CSV table of C-alpha atoms in Angstrom, one decimal:
chain,number,residue,atom,x,y,z
A,496,MET,CA,-4.7,-114.3,-33.2
A,497,LEU,CA,-6.8,-113.7,-36.5
A,498,ASP,CA,-6.1,-116.2,-39.1
A,499,LEU,CA,-6.2,-114.1,-42.1
A,500,LEU,CA,-6.5,-117.0,-44.7
A,501,SER,CA,-9.3,-118.5,-42.7
A,502,ASN,CA,-11.2,-115.2,-43.2
A,503,THR,CA,-10.7,-114.7,-46.8
A,504,HIS,CA,-13.4,-115.0,-49.1
A,505,THR,CA,-11.6,-113.4,-52.1
A,506,PRO,CA,-8.0,-112.0,-52.4
A,507,MET,CA,-7.6,-108.8,-51.0
A,508,LEU,CA,-8.3,-106.2,-53.3
A,509,PRO,CA,-5.5,-105.7,-56.1
A,510,PRO,CA,-4.1,-102.1,-56.4
A,511,ILE,CA,-5.4,-99.9,-59.1
A,512,ASN,CA,-2.8,-99.5,-61.9
A,513,PHE,CA,-5.2,-97.8,-64.5
A,514,CYS,CA,-8.0,-95.5,-64.8
A,515,SER,CA,-11.1,-97.4,-65.1
A,516,GLN,CA,-12.8,-94.2,-66.8
A,517,CYS,CA,-10.1,-93.4,-69.5
A,518,GLY,CA,-7.6,-96.1,-69.4
A,519,LYS,CA,-4.7,-93.9,-68.5
A,520,GLY,CA,-2.0,-95.3,-65.8
A,521,VAL,CA,-3.2,-93.7,-62.5
A,522,GLU,CA,-0.8,-92.0,-59.7
A,523,GLN,CA,-0.8,-92.6,-56.3
A,524,LYS,CA,-1.4,-89.3,-54.0
A,525,ILE,CA,-3.2,-87.6,-51.4
A,526,PRO,CA,-6.0,-85.5,-52.9
A,527,GLN,CA,-6.4,-82.1,-51.8
A,528,GLY,CA,-8.5,-81.8,-48.7
A,529,GLU,CA,-8.1,-85.6,-47.8
A,530,THR,CA,-5.6,-87.4,-45.8
A,531,LEU,CA,-5.1,-90.8,-47.7
A,532,PRO,CA,-3.2,-91.5,-50.6
A,533,ARG,CA,-5.8,-92.8,-53.5
A,534,ALA,CA,-5.3,-93.7,-57.0
A,535,VAL,CA,-5.7,-90.6,-58.9
A,536,CYS,CA,-5.8,-90.3,-62.8
A,537,PRO,CA,-3.4,-87.6,-64.2
A,538,ALA,CA,-5.6,-87.1,-67.4
A,539,CYS,CA,-8.9,-87.1,-66.4
A,540,GLN,CA,-8.8,-86.5,-62.4
A,541,THR,CA,-10.8,-89.2,-61.3
A,542,ILE,CA,-10.0,-90.3,-58.0
A,543,HIS,CA,-10.2,-94.1,-57.4
A,544,TYR,CA,-11.6,-94.9,-54.1
A,545,GLN,CA,-11.7,-98.6,-52.7
A,546,ASN,CA,-13.9,-99.5,-49.7
A,547,PRO,CA,-14.8,-102.4,-48.0
A,548,LYS,CA,-17.8,-104.9,-49.2
A,549,ILE,CA,-20.7,-106.1,-47.4
A,550,VAL,CA,-21.5,-109.7,-47.2
A,551,ALA,CA,-25.0,-110.1,-46.4
A,552,GLY,CA,-26.7,-113.4,-45.2
A,553,CYS,CA,-29.1,-115.0,-42.8
A,554,ILE,CA,-29.9,-117.6,-40.6
A,555,PRO,CA,-33.1,-119.3,-41.8
A,556,GLU,CA,-34.9,-120.8,-38.9
A,557,ARG,CA,-38.1,-123.4,-38.9
A,558,ASP,CA,-39.2,-125.6,-36.2
A,559,GLY,CA,-36.3,-125.1,-34.1
A,560,LYS,CA,-33.8,-125.8,-36.8
A,561,ILE,CA,-31.8,-123.7,-39.0
A,562,LEU,CA,-30.6,-124.1,-42.6
A,563,LEU,CA,-27.2,-124.6,-43.7
A,564,CYS,CA,-25.3,-125.1,-46.7
A,565,ARG,CA,-22.0,-127.1,-47.6
A,566,ARG,CA,-19.9,-125.1,-50.0
A,567,ALA,CA,-19.4,-126.2,-53.6
A,568,ILE,CA,-17.1,-123.7,-54.5
A,569,GLU,CA,-13.5,-122.4,-53.2
A,570,PRO,CA,-12.3,-121.2,-50.8
A,571,ARG,CA,-13.4,-123.6,-48.1
A,572,HIS,CA,-14.9,-126.0,-50.6
A,573,GLY,CA,-16.7,-128.7,-48.7
A,574,LEU,CA,-17.2,-126.7,-45.5
A,575,TRP,CA,-20.6,-125.4,-43.9
A,576,THR,CA,-22.0,-121.9,-43.7
A,577,PHE,CA,-25.4,-120.0,-43.4
A,578,PRO,CA,-26.5,-118.6,-46.7
A,579,ALA,CA,-24.7,-115.3,-47.4
A,580,GLY,CA,-22.7,-113.6,-50.2
A,581,PHE,CA,-21.5,-110.1,-51.5
A,582,MET,CA,-24.3,-107.3,-51.7
A,583,GLU,CA,-25.0,-106.3,-55.2
A,584,LEU,CA,-25.7,-102.7,-56.4
A,585,GLY,CA,-29.5,-101.4,-56.1
A,586,GLU,CA,-30.5,-104.0,-53.5
A,587,SER,CA,-30.9,-103.6,-49.5
A,588,THR,CA,-28.9,-105.6,-47.2
A,589,GLU,CA,-32.3,-107.5,-46.3
A,590,GLU,CA,-32.7,-108.4,-50.0
A,591,ALA,CA,-29.2,-109.2,-50.7
A,592,ALA,CA,-29.6,-111.6,-47.9
A,593,ALA,CA,-32.7,-113.1,-49.0
A,594,ARG,CA,-31.2,-113.2,-52.8
A,595,GLU,CA,-28.4,-115.0,-51.4
A,596,THR,CA,-30.4,-117.7,-49.8
A,597,LEU,CA,-32.5,-118.3,-53.0
A,598,GLU,CA,-29.3,-118.8,-54.8
A,599,GLU,CA,-27.4,-120.7,-52.6
A,600,ALA,CA,-30.0,-123.1,-51.1
A,601,ASN,CA,-33.1,-122.4,-53.4
A,602,ALA,CA,-35.1,-121.3,-50.2
A,603,ARG,CA,-37.4,-118.7,-49.4
A,604,VAL,CA,-37.0,-116.9,-46.4
A,605,ARG,CA,-38.9,-113.6,-44.7
A,606,ILE,CA,-36.1,-111.7,-43.1
A,607,GLN,CA,-37.0,-111.0,-39.7
A,608,THR,CA,-34.4,-109.0,-37.3
A,609,LEU,CA,-30.8,-107.9,-37.7
A,610,TYR,CA,-28.9,-110.3,-35.9
A,611,ALA,CA,-25.4,-109.1,-36.3
A,612,LEU,CA,-22.9,-106.7,-37.8
A,613,PHE,CA,-19.3,-108.0,-37.7
A,614,SER,CA,-16.5,-106.3,-39.4
A,615,LEU,CA,-13.6,-108.2,-40.8
A,616,PRO,CA,-11.3,-105.3,-41.1
A,617,HIS,CA,-8.2,-107.6,-42.3
A,618,VAL,CA,-9.9,-108.8,-45.5
A,619,ASP,CA,-12.1,-105.3,-46.0
A,620,GLN,CA,-15.6,-107.2,-45.4
A,621,VAL,CA,-18.5,-106.3,-43.2
A,622,TYR,CA,-20.9,-109.1,-42.6
A,623,VAL,CA,-24.7,-108.2,-42.0
A,624,VAL,CA,-26.5,-110.9,-40.6
A,625,TYR,CA,-30.4,-111.4,-40.2
A,626,ARG,CA,-32.5,-114.0,-38.7
A,627,ALA,CA,-35.1,-115.2,-41.1
A,628,ILE,CA,-38.0,-117.5,-41.3
A,629,LEU,CA,-37.9,-120.2,-43.7
A,630,GLN,CA,-41.0,-120.1,-45.6
A,631,ASP,CA,-41.5,-123.7,-46.9
A,632,LEU,CA,-39.4,-126.9,-47.0
A,633,ASN,CA,-38.8,-126.8,-50.7
A,634,PHE,CA,-35.1,-125.9,-50.6
A,635,GLY,CA,-32.0,-127.7,-52.1
A,636,PRO,CA,-28.7,-127.1,-53.3
A,637,GLY,CA,-27.9,-124.2,-55.8
A,638,GLU,CA,-24.9,-124.0,-57.8
A,639,GLU,CA,-22.7,-122.8,-55.2
A,640,SER,CA,-23.6,-125.6,-52.7
A,641,LEU,CA,-23.0,-129.3,-52.6
A,642,GLU,CA,-25.8,-129.9,-50.0
A,643,VAL,CA,-28.4,-128.0,-47.8
A,644,GLN,CA,-29.8,-129.2,-44.4
A,645,LEU,CA,-32.1,-128.1,-42.0
A,646,MET,CA,-30.6,-129.3,-38.7
A,647,PRO,CA,-31.2,-128.8,-35.3
A,648,ILE,CA,-28.7,-126.5,-33.6
A,649,GLU,CA,-27.0,-129.7,-31.8
A,650,ALA,CA,-26.0,-131.1,-35.0
A,651,ILE,CA,-24.0,-127.7,-36.2
A,652,PRO,CA,-20.6,-129.2,-37.6
A,653,TRP,CA,-18.4,-126.9,-35.7
A,654,ASP,CA,-15.2,-128.3,-36.9
A,655,GLN,CA,-16.6,-128.1,-40.5
A,656,LEU,CA,-17.7,-124.3,-40.9
A,657,ALA,CA,-16.2,-122.5,-43.6
A,658,PHE,CA,-15.1,-118.8,-42.0
A,659,PRO,CA,-14.4,-117.8,-38.4
A,660,VAL,CA,-17.1,-115.3,-38.7
A,661,ILE,CA,-19.6,-118.0,-39.3
A,662,ARG,CA,-18.7,-120.2,-36.2
A,663,GLU,CA,-18.7,-116.7,-34.2
A,664,THR,CA,-22.0,-115.9,-35.4
A,665,LEU,CA,-23.3,-119.4,-35.1
A,666,HIS,CA,-21.8,-119.9,-31.5
A,667,ARG,CA,-23.3,-116.6,-30.2
A,668,TYR,CA,-26.8,-117.6,-31.8
A,669,VAL,CA,-26.4,-121.1,-30.1
A,670,GLU,CA,-25.8,-119.3,-26.9
A,671,ASP,CA,-28.7,-116.6,-27.6
A,672,THR,CA,-31.0,-119.7,-28.0
A,673,ARG,CA,-29.9,-121.5,-24.5
A,674,ARG,CA,-30.6,-118.2,-22.8
A,675,THR,CA,-33.8,-117.6,-24.4
A,676,GLN,CA,-32.5,-114.1,-25.1
A,677,VAL,CA,-31.6,-112.7,-28.6
A,678,GLN,CA,-29.7,-109.7,-28.9
A,679,VAL,CA,-27.9,-107.9,-31.7
A,680,HIS,CA,-24.4,-108.6,-31.7
A,681,PHE,CA,-21.7,-106.1,-33.0
A,682,GLY,CA,-18.0,-105.9,-33.4
A,683,ALA,CA,-14.8,-106.7,-35.2
A,684,ILE,CA,-13.7,-110.3,-35.9
B,955,MET,CA,-41.5,-91.8,-52.9
B,956,LEU,CA,-37.8,-91.6,-52.7
B,957,ASP,CA,-36.2,-88.2,-53.6
B,958,LEU,CA,-33.1,-89.6,-55.3
B,959,LEU,CA,-31.2,-86.4,-55.2
B,960,SER,CA,-31.8,-85.6,-51.5
B,961,ASN,CA,-30.0,-88.9,-50.5
B,962,THR,CA,-27.0,-88.4,-52.8
B,963,HIS,CA,-23.6,-87.9,-51.0
B,964,THR,CA,-22.1,-88.6,-54.3
B,965,PRO,CA,-22.9,-89.3,-57.5
B,966,MET,CA,-23.8,-92.9,-58.4
B,967,LEU,CA,-20.6,-95.0,-59.3
B,968,PRO,CA,-19.7,-94.5,-63.1
B,969,PRO,CA,-19.4,-97.2,-65.4
B,970,ILE,CA,-16.1,-99.1,-65.7
B,971,ASN,CA,-14.7,-98.6,-69.1
B,972,PHE,CA,-11.2,-99.7,-68.7
B,973,CYS,CA,-9.2,-102.7,-66.9
B,974,SER,CA,-7.9,-101.2,-63.8
B,975,GLN,CA,-5.3,-104.1,-63.7
B,976,CYS,CA,-3.9,-103.8,-67.3
B,977,GLY,CA,-5.5,-100.8,-68.9
B,978,LYS,CA,-7.5,-102.6,-71.5
B,979,GLY,CA,-11.1,-101.7,-72.6
B,980,VAL,CA,-13.4,-104.0,-70.7
B,981,GLU,CA,-16.6,-106.0,-72.1
B,982,GLN,CA,-19.7,-106.2,-70.4
B,983,LYS,CA,-20.7,-109.9,-70.1
B,984,ILE,CA,-22.1,-112.5,-67.5
B,985,PRO,CA,-19.0,-114.5,-66.0
B,986,GLN,CA,-19.4,-118.3,-66.0
B,987,GLY,CA,-21.1,-119.1,-63.1
B,988,GLU,CA,-22.5,-115.9,-62.3
B,989,THR,CA,-26.1,-114.2,-63.1
B,990,LEU,CA,-25.2,-110.5,-63.5
B,991,PRO,CA,-23.3,-108.8,-66.0
B,992,ARG,CA,-19.8,-107.4,-65.0
B,993,ALA,CA,-17.3,-105.5,-66.5
B,994,VAL,CA,-14.8,-108.2,-67.5
B,995,CYS,CA,-11.3,-107.6,-69.1
B,996,PRO,CA,-10.7,-109.6,-72.3
B,997,ALA,CA,-7.1,-109.3,-72.0
B,998,CYS,CA,-6.3,-110.4,-68.2
B,999,GLN,CA,-9.8,-112.0,-67.5
B,1000,THR,CA,-9.9,-109.7,-64.4
B,1001,ILE,CA,-13.7,-109.4,-63.2
B,1002,HIS,CA,-14.6,-106.1,-61.9
B,1003,TYR,CA,-17.2,-106.0,-59.4
B,1004,GLN,CA,-19.1,-102.8,-57.9
B,1005,ASN,CA,-20.6,-103.2,-54.6
B,1006,PRO,CA,-22.6,-100.8,-52.4
B,1007,LYS,CA,-20.5,-98.5,-50.0
B,1008,ILE,CA,-20.8,-98.3,-46.0
B,1009,VAL,CA,-21.2,-94.9,-44.5
B,1010,ALA,CA,-20.2,-95.1,-40.7
B,1011,GLY,CA,-21.4,-92.5,-38.2
B,1012,CYS,CA,-22.5,-92.3,-34.6
B,1013,ILE,CA,-24.6,-90.0,-32.5
B,1014,PRO,CA,-22.4,-88.7,-29.7
B,1015,GLU,CA,-24.2,-88.4,-26.6
B,1016,ARG,CA,-23.0,-86.1,-23.5
B,1017,ASP,CA,-25.3,-84.4,-20.7
B,1018,GLY,CA,-28.5,-85.5,-22.5
B,1019,LYS,CA,-27.3,-83.5,-25.5
B,1020,ILE,CA,-26.0,-84.7,-29.0
B,1021,LEU,CA,-23.4,-83.5,-31.3
B,1022,LEU,CA,-24.1,-82.3,-34.6
B,1023,CYS,CA,-22.0,-80.9,-37.2
B,1024,ARG,CA,-23.0,-78.3,-40.4
B,1025,ARG,CA,-21.6,-79.3,-43.4
B,1026,ALA,CA,-18.9,-77.1,-45.2
B,1027,ILE,CA,-18.7,-79.4,-48.1
B,1028,GLU,CA,-21.1,-80.2,-51.2
B,1029,PRO,CA,-23.4,-81.9,-51.4
B,1030,ARG,CA,-25.8,-80.0,-48.8
B,1031,HIS,CA,-23.4,-77.4,-47.8
B,1032,GLY,CA,-24.6,-75.6,-44.6
B,1033,LEU,CA,-26.9,-78.4,-43.6
B,1034,TRP,CA,-26.6,-80.4,-40.6
B,1035,THR,CA,-25.8,-84.2,-39.8
B,1036,PHE,CA,-24.2,-86.3,-37.0
B,1037,PRO,CA,-20.7,-87.1,-37.9
B,1038,ALA,CA,-20.7,-89.8,-40.6
B,1039,GLY,CA,-18.6,-90.8,-43.7
B,1040,PHE,CA,-17.2,-93.6,-46.1
B,1041,MET,CA,-15.4,-96.4,-44.3
B,1042,GLU,CA,-12.1,-97.1,-45.3
B,1043,LEU,CA,-10.1,-100.3,-45.9
B,1044,GLY,CA,-8.5,-101.9,-42.9
B,1045,GLU,CA,-11.0,-100.5,-40.2
B,1046,SER,CA,-14.0,-101.6,-38.6
B,1047,THR,CA,-17.2,-99.8,-38.6
B,1048,GLU,CA,-16.9,-98.8,-35.1
B,1049,GLU,CA,-13.6,-97.4,-35.9
B,1050,ALA,CA,-14.7,-95.5,-39.2
B,1051,ALA,CA,-17.4,-93.9,-37.1
B,1052,ALA,CA,-15.1,-92.6,-34.5
B,1053,ARG,CA,-12.6,-91.7,-37.1
B,1054,GLU,CA,-15.1,-89.8,-39.0
B,1055,THR,CA,-16.3,-88.1,-35.5
B,1056,LEU,CA,-12.7,-86.8,-35.0
B,1057,GLU,CA,-12.3,-85.5,-38.4
B,1058,GLU,CA,-15.6,-83.7,-38.7
B,1059,ALA,CA,-16.0,-82.7,-35.4
B,1060,ASN,CA,-12.4,-82.9,-33.6
B,1061,ALA,CA,-14.2,-84.9,-31.1
B,1062,ARG,CA,-13.3,-88.1,-29.2
B,1063,VAL,CA,-16.1,-90.6,-28.7
B,1064,ARG,CA,-16.3,-94.0,-27.2
B,1065,ILE,CA,-18.5,-96.1,-29.4
B,1066,GLN,CA,-21.2,-97.8,-27.4
B,1067,THR,CA,-24.1,-99.8,-29.1
B,1068,LEU,CA,-25.2,-100.4,-32.7
B,1069,TYR,CA,-28.0,-98.1,-33.3
B,1070,ALA,CA,-29.3,-98.1,-37.0
B,1071,LEU,CA,-28.4,-100.1,-40.2
B,1072,PHE,CA,-30.3,-98.6,-43.2
B,1073,SER,CA,-29.8,-99.4,-46.8
B,1074,LEU,CA,-30.0,-96.4,-49.3
B,1075,PRO,CA,-30.6,-98.9,-52.5
B,1076,HIS,CA,-30.8,-95.9,-54.9
B,1077,VAL,CA,-27.3,-94.6,-54.0
B,1078,ASP,CA,-25.8,-98.0,-53.4
B,1079,GLN,CA,-25.0,-96.6,-49.8
B,1080,VAL,CA,-25.6,-98.5,-46.3
B,1081,TYR,CA,-25.7,-96.6,-43.2
B,1082,VAL,CA,-24.3,-98.0,-40.0
B,1083,VAL,CA,-25.0,-95.7,-37.2
B,1084,TYR,CA,-23.6,-96.1,-33.6
B,1085,ARG,CA,-24.5,-94.4,-30.3
B,1086,ALA,CA,-21.3,-93.1,-28.7
B,1087,ILE,CA,-20.4,-91.2,-25.5
B,1088,LEU,CA,-18.7,-87.8,-26.3
B,1089,GLN,CA,-15.6,-88.0,-23.9
B,1090,ASP,CA,-14.9,-84.4,-23.2
B,1091,LEU,CA,-16.0,-80.8,-24.6
B,1092,ASN,CA,-12.9,-80.0,-26.7
B,1093,PHE,CA,-14.8,-80.1,-29.9
B,1094,GLY,CA,-14.8,-78.0,-32.8
B,1095,PRO,CA,-15.2,-77.8,-36.4
B,1096,GLY,CA,-12.9,-79.8,-38.9
B,1097,GLU,CA,-12.0,-79.0,-42.5
B,1098,GLU,CA,-15.3,-80.5,-43.8
B,1099,SER,CA,-17.4,-78.8,-40.9
B,1100,LEU,CA,-18.5,-75.0,-40.5
B,1101,GLU,CA,-19.9,-75.6,-36.8
B,1102,VAL,CA,-20.2,-78.1,-34.5
B,1103,GLN,CA,-22.9,-78.0,-31.6
B,1104,LEU,CA,-23.6,-80.2,-28.7
B,1105,MET,CA,-27.3,-79.4,-28.7
B,1106,PRO,CA,-30.3,-80.9,-26.7
B,1107,ILE,CA,-32.8,-83.0,-28.7
B,1108,GLU,CA,-35.3,-80.3,-28.6
B,1109,ALA,CA,-33.0,-77.9,-30.8
B,1110,ILE,CA,-32.3,-80.3,-33.6
B,1111,PRO,CA,-32.9,-78.2,-36.7
B,1112,TRP,CA,-35.4,-80.8,-38.5
B,1113,ASP,CA,-35.7,-78.3,-41.9
B,1114,GLN,CA,-32.0,-78.0,-42.0
B,1115,LEU,CA,-30.6,-81.5,-42.0
B,1116,ALA,CA,-28.4,-82.8,-44.8
B,1117,PHE,CA,-30.2,-85.9,-45.9
B,1118,PRO,CA,-33.4,-88.1,-45.5
B,1119,VAL,CA,-31.2,-90.9,-43.7
B,1120,ILE,CA,-30.0,-88.5,-41.1
B,1121,ARG,CA,-33.5,-87.1,-40.6
B,1122,GLU,CA,-35.2,-90.8,-40.4
B,1123,THR,CA,-32.5,-91.7,-37.9
B,1124,LEU,CA,-32.6,-88.8,-35.6
B,1125,HIS,CA,-36.3,-89.0,-35.8
B,1126,ARG,CA,-36.4,-92.6,-34.1
B,1127,TYR,CA,-33.6,-91.6,-32.0
B,1128,VAL,CA,-36.0,-88.8,-30.5
B,1129,GLU,CA,-38.9,-91.2,-30.4
B,1130,ASP,CA,-36.4,-93.9,-28.4
B,1131,THR,CA,-35.7,-91.2,-26.1
B,1132,ARG,CA,-39.2,-90.2,-25.2
B,1133,ARG,CA,-40.2,-93.7,-24.7
B,1134,THR,CA,-36.9,-94.3,-22.6
B,1135,GLN,CA,-36.3,-97.5,-24.7
B,1136,VAL,CA,-33.8,-97.9,-27.1
B,1137,GLN,CA,-33.8,-100.4,-29.8
B,1138,VAL,CA,-31.8,-101.3,-32.8
B,1139,HIS,CA,-33.5,-100.1,-36.1
B,1140,PHE,CA,-32.8,-101.4,-39.8
B,1141,GLY,CA,-34.5,-101.3,-43.1
B,1142,ALA,CA,-34.3,-99.5,-46.5
B,1143,ILE,CA,-34.8,-95.7,-46.7
């Protein structure tokens, strides 16, 4: 069973009450040619869509070890994750993963291959995770991290990981490493 | 050089003028602990994030042929695409790809493997494309399609494809087929 709370980075998207374009109160209705109810502005006719968000991240690798961060922010303050965060406008998923790694771990990575694509439909997120090469050893906690460690996979703190999707991704990563075989993983969690 | 217009499914996200929660006019400012300006409501303090959207689709395969749709809607009315569309809240990327295929081609597919993940940073979209098995031959145009054809790859209408990302994905697909090798493709287009 999915533990909703333990998957939640942010609260689910709040309902739309007012038009972000003109400020009038919206109506819930099914626009012509569509099948789902949307928030529609009766004044300016804008249809307000809400869609899942992408969380982009990477597993930074060096000398057989991986870089993990201990969170300095809620939710899951104090628990461990690989660098990952919400993708911004105007960037690619690879750029987003590298930027988050720089922000959270002050670490420079070279993105290598796509490793995992996991949907979290209950929290409207899609995780896109790459394998990456950690470029140098000049890393350290960014504002959102308490500490950052380059650790052997035997040292992964399984009972101190921040989210189920982090655990699932790292679990598969360790399994792949043991098999000396790497595949792309995808599915819903 | 990227042709912006030819990648555009929808106009770029319009700016946020009013708070969707309380209806007050928003201010552009950098929230504490963040690095980018956001639309922030001075009344209820809601921070309004805007993020890229996922377009989920699939290449439905049967008997060495693939299923393509000719668009009945703008943009790119009359041009060809594989089934794909914006992911909705509460679904996985696989479910979104299958739903879009049902809506656009009245076709039932079984999603097989992840095939491509392409970022379109200039239009704030990320394409997630699967290979899928077309379950039966009972397909036909949905409301958004003029016609639907199961066609051999030699018949792909290269000069009549709707978007560069569709062309790039199908180009790689054909190349992979010739090499009898299939890999996951990713990157920015």
